[in-house]
Amino acid sequence: MDIPAMRASFAKAAATGDEAPLYFYAHLFLSHPETRTMFPVSMAHQRDRFFHALGDVVAHVDDLDRVVPVLQALGRDHRKFGVVPEHYPAAGASLLATLRHFDDEWSPELERDWSDAYGLVAKVMIEAAAEAADQPPWWDAEVVTHERRTVDTAVLWLRPEPEFPFRAGQSVSLETDVRPKLWRYYSPASAPRQDGLIELHVRAYDGGPVSTALVRRVGSGDVLRLGPPIGHISFDAESDRDLLLVAGGTGLAPLKAVVDQVARHGPPRRVDLFVGSRTEERIYDRADLERLDEEHGWLTVTFAVSHDDLSTLEHGDVGEVVVRHGPWNSRDVYVAGPAPMVEDTTARLVQAGVRPERIRSEVFAPSRLSPSLDGEVTE
Amino acid sequence: MTVDQHGRGHAERRLSPADVRNVSLPRATMLRPGYSDVEADRFLDRLADELARLHAEKAELRDEVRALQEQVAGAAAAPEPPSDQAVRILATAQQTADSYVAEAEDFSRQMTADARAQYEEQLRQARENAGAIISAAQEAAARLTSGGRPPAADASGAGERTAEELEEQVAYLRAFGQACRTQLRAYLEALLADVEAEWGRADPGALPTAPPRTPAPNVAREVSRDDSAADDDQRTRTSAAAPEARTRR
């Protein structure tokens, strides 16, 4: 396989920007109209994602240790879209047609190389999907309760069917019938429970089609679909170091799951949870956190507000408040929230002497489409 | 039906199954019994020709069927690729749809952002107003008490001052406790970090498997500030919930 030549031909298609993915999807839908229903009405993001993912694979194609696990995860994950093995050759034919269309030096050798390479990619994905066949492609999850906590935040409890296996701190993609074919990632705010219920925190972003629907249109009794869980914040359940958790916005969710994990499964460790917010009324889960604080002697919950002069809570950016309560040198630290908050808090903690390798963080942002090849949350 | 009629007269005519079934070969002469050799041989020749022709035709048809089958199978696996024109038309239609969706999303984003800004502004104003009203009321109350009743003039005034003093004392003690707590914890955390560092130096292998544990520190659990009224309550509840937990202050 002539990898440099393949990279060059891919670069030609990629250089056209949106043209190449536009061509690809139009070609695919015309040759296999049945595939259209697997995609949302607006394809704009889909096009970005597809060529981005393909570019990742092309860039790292000679690093199999890195590419193969990603492809396997993709293959497993694609089952939730209703992708079956027969769809892979269809996409492959359209991909070759696209590359051929945008490459004026297309040759039979390139055609063969690309065809072989695509065949390998498809094989890895199909095999991974087949191995996951003992799991359902997706889980139906009924909304048991839906509480609007603030003007734009809701806390949902879901009951997945059948049992949904996941670990505290992982992320779950979900889709609602109100916004068909738009999958978004959320972090459960609970550890696995005996009754199988999952707690979810959703903040409606302005103009965000899925988050606003989840907050304002979905109600109890509605059924969502969950994709298989994906690991983000790699919560180290083995470590028995004490914990410092710092949350901003709905970044609270995975950290509350960590608290739940310690409460349910141990090992016993001291946990300090700091919850930052602009104003006091934006703290959407206060009652429940105060209940946990009261129930568990090992847990201390501190709220901080940054833009609320009248509040009796601690004032300042949450990172500042955390450092004020320090030192935290002996702790495992988890930080989750909006990008500026995560950066600020991490920087302050490192400055205060916390070893950087003990700090794990996750950025929460609108439209959390999927983890990229590097395991980071995109956009 | 005789061979005379069909065999000789129409040598090119093909044999039908009925011809074979109904064939009646003429008798030979009276001297030799059986069919006429000439007629029988001719008929067998015609039969052989017909069989050969049928075999050839069958082979030809088989080839044709195979070719057609291949064509059909090929069409299913690789359908006629869509023309560039069709692809362009669909791509344009898709782009149009995308831009409508994007516009709708953008519109909704603006609307909700505006609404939120308004909501937050009104909330801020309301809170400011409430704050102003409360402080005005407090001022008025202070004026009333200080102006209306000279200090220590009667029992209720003394009671109030005592309450004030008590509150001050409580606040002072709480602040003192908080300071102690913070210092103690800072000290313990630093000690822990030290121990860990020393341990790591002395026996690096032991560090990951057996990190030093906090020796049940004598540190109070934090009580959120607005909980002061329930202080005592909270203490008992805390220790009841976690008997092994630290004592308070």
XYZ file of C-alpha atoms in Angstrom:
628
model
C 0.000 0.000 0.000
C 1.443 3.361 -1.010
C 0.463 5.374 2.047
C 2.026 8.710 0.984
C 0.147 8.568 -2.335
C -3.096 7.789 -0.507
C -2.499 10.679 1.872
C -1.874 12.958 -1.101
C -5.118 11.939 -2.784
C -7.031 12.376 0.466
C -5.476 15.815 0.911
C -6.832 16.834 -2.502
C -10.363 15.899 -1.458
C -9.967 17.449 1.983
C -8.690 20.685 0.439
C -12.079 21.250 -1.197
C -13.559 21.803 2.243
C -17.228 20.930 2.321
C -17.343 19.900 -1.357
C -15.921 16.416 -0.903
C -18.175 15.311 1.963
C -21.150 16.865 0.157
C -20.310 14.776 -2.893
C -19.789 11.686 -0.777
C -23.166 11.828 0.960
C -25.091 12.787 -2.190
C -23.440 9.864 -3.974
C -24.221 7.494 -1.113
C -27.874 8.549 -0.843
C -28.408 8.285 -4.600
C -26.840 4.837 -4.848
C -28.393 3.557 -1.610
C -31.460 5.647 -0.780
C -32.238 3.437 2.232
C -29.219 4.898 4.073
C -30.682 8.423 4.143
C -32.992 7.665 7.055
C -30.012 6.939 9.302
C -28.978 10.603 9.214
C -30.504 13.824 10.567
C -32.199 16.388 8.347
C -29.277 18.802 8.506
C -26.063 17.141 7.441
C -23.727 20.062 8.134
C -22.180 18.642 11.324
C -22.240 15.129 9.988
C -20.075 16.154 7.042
C -17.517 17.785 9.322
C -17.392 14.782 11.566
C -17.063 12.227 8.802
C -14.139 13.857 7.049
C -12.561 14.746 10.354
C -12.703 11.108 11.468
C -11.477 9.910 8.099
C -8.630 12.423 8.245
C -7.681 11.079 11.687
C -7.559 7.541 10.358
C -5.514 8.571 7.314
C -3.110 10.548 9.501
C -2.487 7.652 11.884
C -2.921 4.739 9.495
C 0.667 3.598 10.097
C 0.100 3.561 13.873
C -2.182 0.538 14.155
C -2.016 0.389 17.955
C -3.710 3.721 17.974
C -6.117 3.402 15.063
C -7.483 -0.083 15.653
C -9.028 0.535 19.106
C -10.661 3.693 17.788
C -12.096 1.845 14.801
C -13.334 -0.929 17.052
C -15.082 1.583 19.285
C -16.552 3.253 16.192
C -17.776 -0.080 14.860
C -19.472 -0.947 18.134
C -20.924 2.529 18.428
C -22.289 2.530 14.866
C -24.699 -0.253 15.753
C -26.902 2.314 17.468
C -27.352 4.133 14.140
C -28.720 0.918 12.642
C -25.587 0.253 10.578
C -25.298 -3.377 9.397
C -22.379 -5.045 7.556
C -24.051 -4.559 4.153
C -23.766 -0.787 4.558
C -19.969 -0.837 4.629
C -19.341 -1.702 0.933
C -21.944 0.921 -0.011
C -20.062 3.639 1.883
C -16.775 2.322 0.488
C -17.987 2.646 -3.115
C -19.125 6.218 -2.510
C -15.859 7.078 -0.788
C -13.856 5.800 -3.764
C -16.133 7.682 -6.155
C -15.541 10.855 -4.124
C -11.767 10.501 -4.045
C -11.748 9.686 -7.773
C -13.912 12.711 -8.506
C -11.587 15.169 -6.756
C -8.273 13.662 -7.894
C -7.181 14.502 -11.437
C -4.313 12.032 -11.155
C -6.387 9.105 -10.007
C -4.814 5.811 -10.988
C -5.748 2.133 -10.861
C -3.054 1.658 -8.186
C -4.650 4.308 -5.969
C -8.050 2.769 -6.576
C -6.738 -0.604 -5.464
C -4.891 0.768 -2.413
C -7.871 2.750 -1.218
C -10.171 -0.153 -1.837
C -7.880 -2.443 0.191
C -7.453 0.108 2.985
C -11.186 0.727 3.209
C -11.759 -3.016 3.223
C -9.475 -3.330 6.259
C -11.170 -0.475 8.096
C -14.586 -1.957 7.383
C -13.401 -5.395 8.487
C -12.146 -4.100 11.840
C -15.377 -2.178 12.421
C -17.658 -5.031 11.362
C -15.805 -7.534 13.522
C -15.935 -5.264 16.561
C -19.659 -4.773 15.976
C -20.157 -8.528 15.697
C -18.258 -9.099 18.941
C -20.575 -6.668 20.715
C -23.620 -8.544 19.421
C -24.457 -9.855 22.888
C -25.300 -6.271 23.836
C -28.268 -4.503 22.305
C -27.317 -1.879 19.667
C -29.070 0.683 21.839
C -31.098 0.780 25.034
C -34.587 2.235 25.349
C -34.694 4.401 28.458
C -37.958 5.685 29.889
C -37.888 9.057 31.586
C -39.111 8.275 35.097
C -38.942 11.802 36.489
C -38.147 15.108 34.847
C -37.516 18.118 37.084
C -36.834 21.621 35.816
C -34.437 22.914 38.455
C -33.600 26.332 36.999
C -34.719 28.259 33.947
C -32.419 26.163 31.754
C -31.390 23.102 33.729
C -33.242 19.854 34.274
C -32.501 16.698 36.234
C -33.827 13.510 34.661
C -34.059 9.989 35.999
C -34.031 7.266 33.345
C -34.899 3.590 33.483
C -32.991 1.784 30.706
C -34.246 -1.530 29.334
C -32.536 -3.977 29.495
C -29.962 -3.325 32.211
C -27.431 -0.716 31.116
C -23.838 -1.528 32.149
C -21.582 1.483 32.797
C -19.017 2.841 35.233
C -19.108 6.059 37.260
C -17.653 8.963 35.294
C -18.377 7.477 31.861
C -20.396 9.223 29.166
C -23.504 8.061 27.383
C -24.799 9.140 24.003
C -28.519 9.609 23.724
C -31.189 10.423 21.183
C -34.785 11.567 21.550
C -37.646 11.138 19.097
C -38.227 14.870 19.336
C -34.850 15.388 17.589
C -34.369 12.231 15.543
C -30.869 11.059 14.606
C -29.126 13.724 16.689
C -26.995 11.901 19.261
C -25.398 13.830 22.120
C -23.126 12.786 24.952
C -24.069 13.185 28.604
C -22.493 12.003 31.848
C -24.677 10.087 34.274
C -24.659 11.741 37.698
C -25.111 8.433 39.474
C -23.015 5.312 39.877
C -24.599 1.996 38.827
C -27.544 1.317 41.138
C -29.490 -1.788 42.054
C -32.726 -0.408 40.672
C -30.916 0.332 37.376
C -31.931 3.994 37.331
C -29.642 6.645 35.858
C -29.538 10.303 36.905
C -28.858 12.831 34.165
C -28.181 16.585 34.338
C -29.035 18.589 31.243
C -28.441 22.265 30.645
C -30.278 23.816 27.702
C -27.823 25.717 25.541
C -29.284 28.560 23.529
C -30.148 27.205 20.104
C -28.980 23.710 21.007
C -31.598 21.451 19.423
C -31.131 18.409 21.662
C -30.381 20.029 25.017
C -33.323 22.447 24.775
C -35.628 19.581 23.807
C -34.404 17.499 26.747
C -34.988 20.367 29.162
C -38.210 21.866 27.790
C -40.032 19.253 25.707
C -39.221 15.827 27.070
C -41.270 14.752 30.098
C -41.775 11.700 32.250
C -43.063 8.732 30.271
C -41.083 9.680 27.167
C -38.560 7.157 25.920
C -34.987 8.071 24.985
C -32.422 5.862 23.311
C -28.997 5.330 24.893
C -25.875 4.271 23.027
C -23.163 2.164 24.650
C -21.190 3.989 27.392
C -17.825 5.547 26.584
C -15.071 6.306 29.109
C -14.016 9.917 29.539
C -13.027 10.950 33.027
C -11.125 7.830 33.893
C -12.143 7.581 37.501
C -9.531 5.576 39.356
C -11.697 3.453 41.633
C -8.621 1.498 42.754
C -6.836 4.458 44.329
C -7.771 5.067 47.943
C -6.327 8.558 48.116
C -8.736 11.185 49.362
C -10.579 13.121 46.703
C -10.991 16.732 45.708
C -13.807 17.296 43.218
C -14.344 20.662 41.557
C -17.471 21.206 39.454
C -18.764 24.035 37.289
C -22.217 23.962 35.663
C -23.385 20.484 34.671
C -19.784 19.332 35.072
C -21.212 18.415 38.455
C -22.766 15.290 36.911
C -19.706 13.010 36.573
C -18.380 14.233 39.941
C -21.660 13.483 41.690
C -21.360 10.031 40.133
C -17.930 9.735 41.776
C -19.443 10.677 45.156
C -22.177 8.106 44.564
C -19.531 5.539 43.638
C -17.619 6.116 46.896
C -20.862 5.975 48.880
C -21.993 2.710 47.289
C -18.834 0.789 46.603
C -16.021 2.434 48.637
C -13.175 2.311 49.418
C -13.789 4.795 52.245
C -12.057 8.080 51.513
C -12.498 11.715 52.418
C -14.224 13.663 49.633
C -14.367 17.435 49.265
C -16.744 18.632 46.563
C -16.682 22.253 45.425
C -19.537 23.460 43.254
C -19.037 26.735 41.419
C -21.771 28.856 39.928
C -22.340 32.421 38.769
C -25.248 33.092 41.083
C -26.858 31.256 43.946
C -30.084 30.405 42.140
C -28.131 28.700 39.394
C -26.999 25.964 41.755
C -29.478 23.453 40.423
C -28.782 20.453 42.656
C -28.229 22.105 46.013
C -30.865 20.301 48.055
C -29.637 16.865 47.059
C -25.981 17.760 47.594
C -26.762 19.124 51.043
C -28.600 15.919 51.827
C -25.535 13.880 50.795
C -23.293 16.185 52.822
C -25.454 15.534 55.853
C -25.720 11.769 55.337
C -22.033 11.119 54.826
C -19.449 12.168 57.382
C -16.642 11.781 54.858
C -18.192 14.244 52.404
C -17.903 18.027 52.524
C -19.791 20.074 49.951
C -18.880 23.726 49.461
C -20.741 26.082 47.147
C -19.073 29.102 45.585
C -20.624 31.961 43.636
C -18.674 34.291 41.374
C -21.258 36.955 40.448
C -23.686 37.201 43.338
C -23.014 39.974 45.864
C -26.081 39.193 47.946
C -25.343 35.522 48.420
C -24.190 34.227 51.789
C -22.172 31.465 50.072
C -18.428 31.678 49.460
C -17.531 34.315 46.909
C -15.099 34.030 44.019
C -14.276 31.777 41.078
C -14.476 28.209 42.215
C -10.761 27.615 41.596
C -9.916 30.520 43.857
C -12.229 29.224 46.582
C -10.771 25.729 46.310
C -7.207 26.963 46.727
C -8.323 29.108 49.668
C -9.461 25.902 51.422
C -6.241 24.048 50.561
C -3.699 22.649 50.563
C -4.732 19.636 48.512
C -1.341 18.107 47.842
C -2.306 14.627 48.952
C -5.520 14.373 46.936
C -6.663 12.834 43.689
C -8.285 15.776 41.933
C -11.123 15.718 39.398
C -12.238 18.911 37.668
C -15.243 19.132 35.325
C -17.019 22.127 33.864
C -16.780 24.802 31.161
C -13.351 25.212 29.533
C -12.324 28.503 31.226
C -13.278 27.181 34.646
C -11.357 23.932 34.103
C -8.253 25.765 32.866
C -8.351 28.324 35.662
C -8.874 25.740 38.395
C -6.190 23.405 37.074
C -3.675 26.239 36.790
C -4.393 27.450 40.321
C -4.114 23.972 41.819
C -0.815 23.294 40.058
C 0.450 26.631 41.284
C -0.627 25.659 44.792
C 1.569 22.589 44.578
C -0.766 19.807 43.421
C 1.087 17.364 41.173
C -0.328 17.752 37.637
C -0.597 13.990 37.067
C -3.033 13.782 39.978
C -5.464 16.202 38.304
C -7.955 14.796 35.841
C -10.330 17.075 34.031
C -13.199 17.078 31.586
C -14.459 20.048 29.640
C -18.212 20.409 29.297
C -19.347 22.404 26.302
C -22.373 22.717 24.039
C -22.881 20.059 21.365
C -20.739 17.387 22.823
C -20.831 15.356 19.666
C -18.347 12.608 20.331
C -14.912 11.875 21.618
C -12.216 12.361 18.993
C -9.363 10.008 18.246
C -7.444 11.447 21.166
C -10.287 10.556 23.502
C -11.159 14.188 24.045
C -14.595 15.612 23.797
C -14.987 17.570 20.591
C -16.385 21.085 20.279
C -48.334 -40.582 -41.512
C -45.498 -42.189 -43.360
C -41.875 -41.461 -43.867
C -42.676 -41.019 -47.506
C -44.722 -37.988 -46.817
C -42.388 -36.305 -44.329
C -38.994 -37.873 -44.813
C -38.396 -37.622 -48.469
C -40.503 -34.703 -49.443
C -39.253 -32.314 -46.730
C -35.713 -33.359 -45.872
C -35.055 -30.040 -44.072
C -38.119 -30.182 -41.883
C -37.196 -30.900 -38.257
C -38.362 -33.984 -36.448
C -41.030 -33.573 -33.869
C -41.662 -35.997 -30.974
C -44.891 -36.952 -32.690
C -42.967 -37.853 -35.849
C -40.866 -40.287 -33.865
C -43.822 -41.715 -32.013
C -45.921 -42.204 -35.149
C -43.238 -43.257 -37.514
C -44.216 -46.214 -39.737
C -41.371 -47.576 -41.695
C -42.316 -49.486 -44.868
C -41.879 -53.214 -44.845
C -39.042 -54.667 -46.811
C -39.746 -57.032 -49.637
C -41.705 -60.159 -49.047
C -38.476 -62.140 -49.109
C -36.803 -60.239 -46.277
C -38.807 -59.628 -43.135
C -38.440 -56.374 -41.110
C -38.216 -52.733 -42.030
C -36.637 -51.398 -45.145
C -32.936 -50.811 -44.375
C -32.766 -47.683 -46.446
C -35.717 -46.027 -44.762
C -34.590 -47.027 -41.272
C -31.069 -45.687 -41.780
C -32.353 -42.442 -43.171
C -34.644 -41.994 -40.197
C -31.832 -42.712 -37.726
C -29.657 -40.111 -39.504
C -32.382 -37.573 -39.116
C -32.732 -38.441 -35.433
C -28.987 -38.026 -34.863
C -29.027 -34.652 -36.649
C -31.911 -33.463 -34.552
C -30.255 -34.532 -31.298
C -27.028 -32.794 -32.254
C -28.905 -29.628 -33.112
C -30.773 -29.721 -29.807
C -27.555 -30.156 -27.866
C -25.998 -27.195 -29.621
C -29.023 -25.051 -29.008
C -29.051 -26.047 -25.351
C -25.421 -25.091 -24.892
C -26.052 -21.780 -26.601
C -28.981 -21.045 -24.328
C -27.020 -22.046 -21.265
C -24.325 -19.535 -22.193
C -26.927 -16.888 -22.696
C -28.562 -17.583 -19.323
C -25.213 -17.438 -17.596
C -24.359 -14.136 -19.222
C -27.715 -12.678 -18.260
C -27.407 -13.951 -14.715
C -23.973 -12.380 -14.385
C -25.343 -9.133 -15.700
C -28.164 -9.179 -13.154
C -25.826 -10.012 -10.281
C -23.379 -7.329 -11.357
C -26.171 -4.775 -11.469
C -27.164 -5.612 -7.892
C -23.638 -5.384 -6.478
C -22.558 -2.267 -8.294
C -25.516 -0.274 -9.469
C -25.074 2.231 -12.211
C -23.184 4.986 -10.359
C -25.222 8.155 -10.045
C -24.349 10.794 -12.595
C -22.360 13.824 -11.527
C -25.373 15.946 -12.347
C -27.619 14.000 -9.998
C -24.995 14.223 -7.262
C -24.738 17.987 -7.771
C -28.493 18.467 -7.597
C -28.824 16.448 -4.390
C -25.812 18.208 -2.859
C -27.376 21.604 -3.560
C -30.707 20.496 -2.114
C -28.936 19.247 1.004
C -27.052 22.512 1.384
C -30.295 24.447 1.137
C -31.867 22.291 3.822
C -28.765 22.698 5.994
C -28.864 26.461 5.748
C -32.560 26.553 6.716
C -31.887 24.419 9.763
C -28.877 26.537 10.694
C -30.955 29.690 10.345
C -33.688 28.276 12.547
C -31.148 27.268 15.173
C -29.517 30.661 15.034
C -32.867 32.393 15.396
C -33.747 30.272 18.408
C -30.301 30.969 19.864
C -30.821 34.721 19.577
C -34.327 34.552 20.992
C -33.371 32.502 24.027
C -30.216 34.536 24.619
C -32.238 37.756 24.570
C -34.883 36.273 26.815
C -32.247 35.040 29.224
C -30.494 38.413 29.327
C -33.814 40.077 30.094
C -34.656 37.512 32.746
C -31.299 37.934 34.441
C -31.497 41.711 34.331
C -34.965 41.692 35.899
C -33.833 39.258 38.535
C -30.828 41.408 39.319
C -33.006 44.517 39.635
C -35.487 42.702 41.818
C -32.738 41.511 44.107
C -31.217 44.954 44.282
C -34.610 46.431 45.133
C -35.182 43.809 47.763
C -31.749 44.486 49.227
C -32.429 48.213 49.329
C -35.803 47.676 50.996
C -34.312 45.372 53.595
C -31.460 47.722 54.468
C -33.904 50.645 54.624
C -36.078 48.645 56.977
C -33.070 47.749 59.092
C -32.012 51.367 59.266
C -35.507 52.400 60.237
C -35.592 49.695 62.892
C -32.228 50.805 64.244
C -33.397 54.427 64.355
C -36.555 53.368 66.143
C -34.761 51.339 68.774
C -31.964 53.801 69.419
C -34.184 56.885 69.214
C -37.304 55.471 70.852
C -35.653 53.642 73.709
C -32.504 54.801 75.368
C -29.995 51.958 75.801
C -30.342 49.890 78.977
C -33.479 51.812 79.834
C -35.528 48.702 80.287
C -35.277 44.950 80.366
C -36.140 44.350 76.740
C -33.399 46.723 75.570
C -30.901 44.901 77.740
C -32.162 41.605 76.375
C -31.607 42.797 72.840
C -28.105 43.916 73.532
C -27.353 40.641 75.189
C -28.645 38.881 72.118
C -26.447 41.104 69.976
C -23.450 40.410 72.094
C -24.162 36.720 71.998
C -24.415 36.842 68.254
C -21.096 38.625 68.074
C -19.542 36.048 70.308
C -20.973 33.210 68.277
C -19.657 34.812 65.114
C -16.236 35.276 66.669
C -16.119 31.713 67.926
C -17.201 30.397 64.555
C -14.533 32.401 62.797
C -11.970 31.231 65.330
C -13.029 27.619 64.860
C -12.859 28.010 61.112
C -9.372 29.458 61.343
C -8.205 26.683 63.644
C -9.717 24.104 61.406
C -8.070 25.530 58.309
C -4.691 25.768 59.992
C -4.910 22.303 61.408
C -5.852 20.885 58.064
C -3.144 22.797 56.276
C -0.669 21.397 58.766
C -1.972 17.872 58.360
C -2.019 18.067 54.586
C 1.536 19.380 54.543
C 2.569 16.627 56.931
C 0.905 14.076 54.701
C 2.639 15.408 51.629
C 5.923 15.268 53.527
C 5.361 11.739 54.699
C 4.453 10.707 51.227
C 7.502 12.345 49.705
C 9.777 10.796 52.317
C 8.203 7.429 51.927
C 8.542 7.697 48.162
C 12.245 8.478 48.559
C 12.836 5.679 51.055
C 10.944 2.993 49.217
C 9.594 4.121 45.849
C 8.109 0.686 45.168
C 5.865 0.891 48.188
C 4.329 4.205 47.177
C 1.703 3.233 44.615
C 0.503 0.119 46.381
C 0.269 1.535 49.888
C -0.166 5.310 49.904
C -0.101 6.705 53.416
C -3.521 7.067 54.941
C -4.713 10.003 56.898
C -4.681 8.967 60.542
C -8.308 9.776 61.376
C -7.708 13.503 61.563
C -9.251 15.532 64.281
C -10.863 17.896 61.854
C -14.332 19.255 61.914
C -16.693 18.640 59.132
C -17.673 21.834 57.421
C -21.123 23.156 58.055
C -22.512 25.401 55.397
C -22.791 28.911 56.714
C -26.479 29.389 56.317
C -27.044 26.394 58.522
C -26.080 28.157 61.751
C -29.541 27.875 63.251
C -29.354 24.109 63.071
C -25.823 23.892 64.387
C -26.391 21.614 67.328
C -28.881 19.573 65.498
C -26.452 19.062 62.694
C -23.644 17.989 64.939
C -25.640 15.198 66.482
C -26.942 14.103 63.137
C -23.475 14.074 61.680
C -21.966 11.963 64.380
C -24.959 9.673 64.381
C -24.629 9.148 60.650
C -20.903 8.489 60.818
C -19.804 7.409 64.250
C -16.184 7.045 63.163
C -16.123 10.585 61.797
C -14.161 13.393 63.306
C -15.410 15.296 66.281
C -16.373 18.862 65.863
C -13.829 21.551 66.739
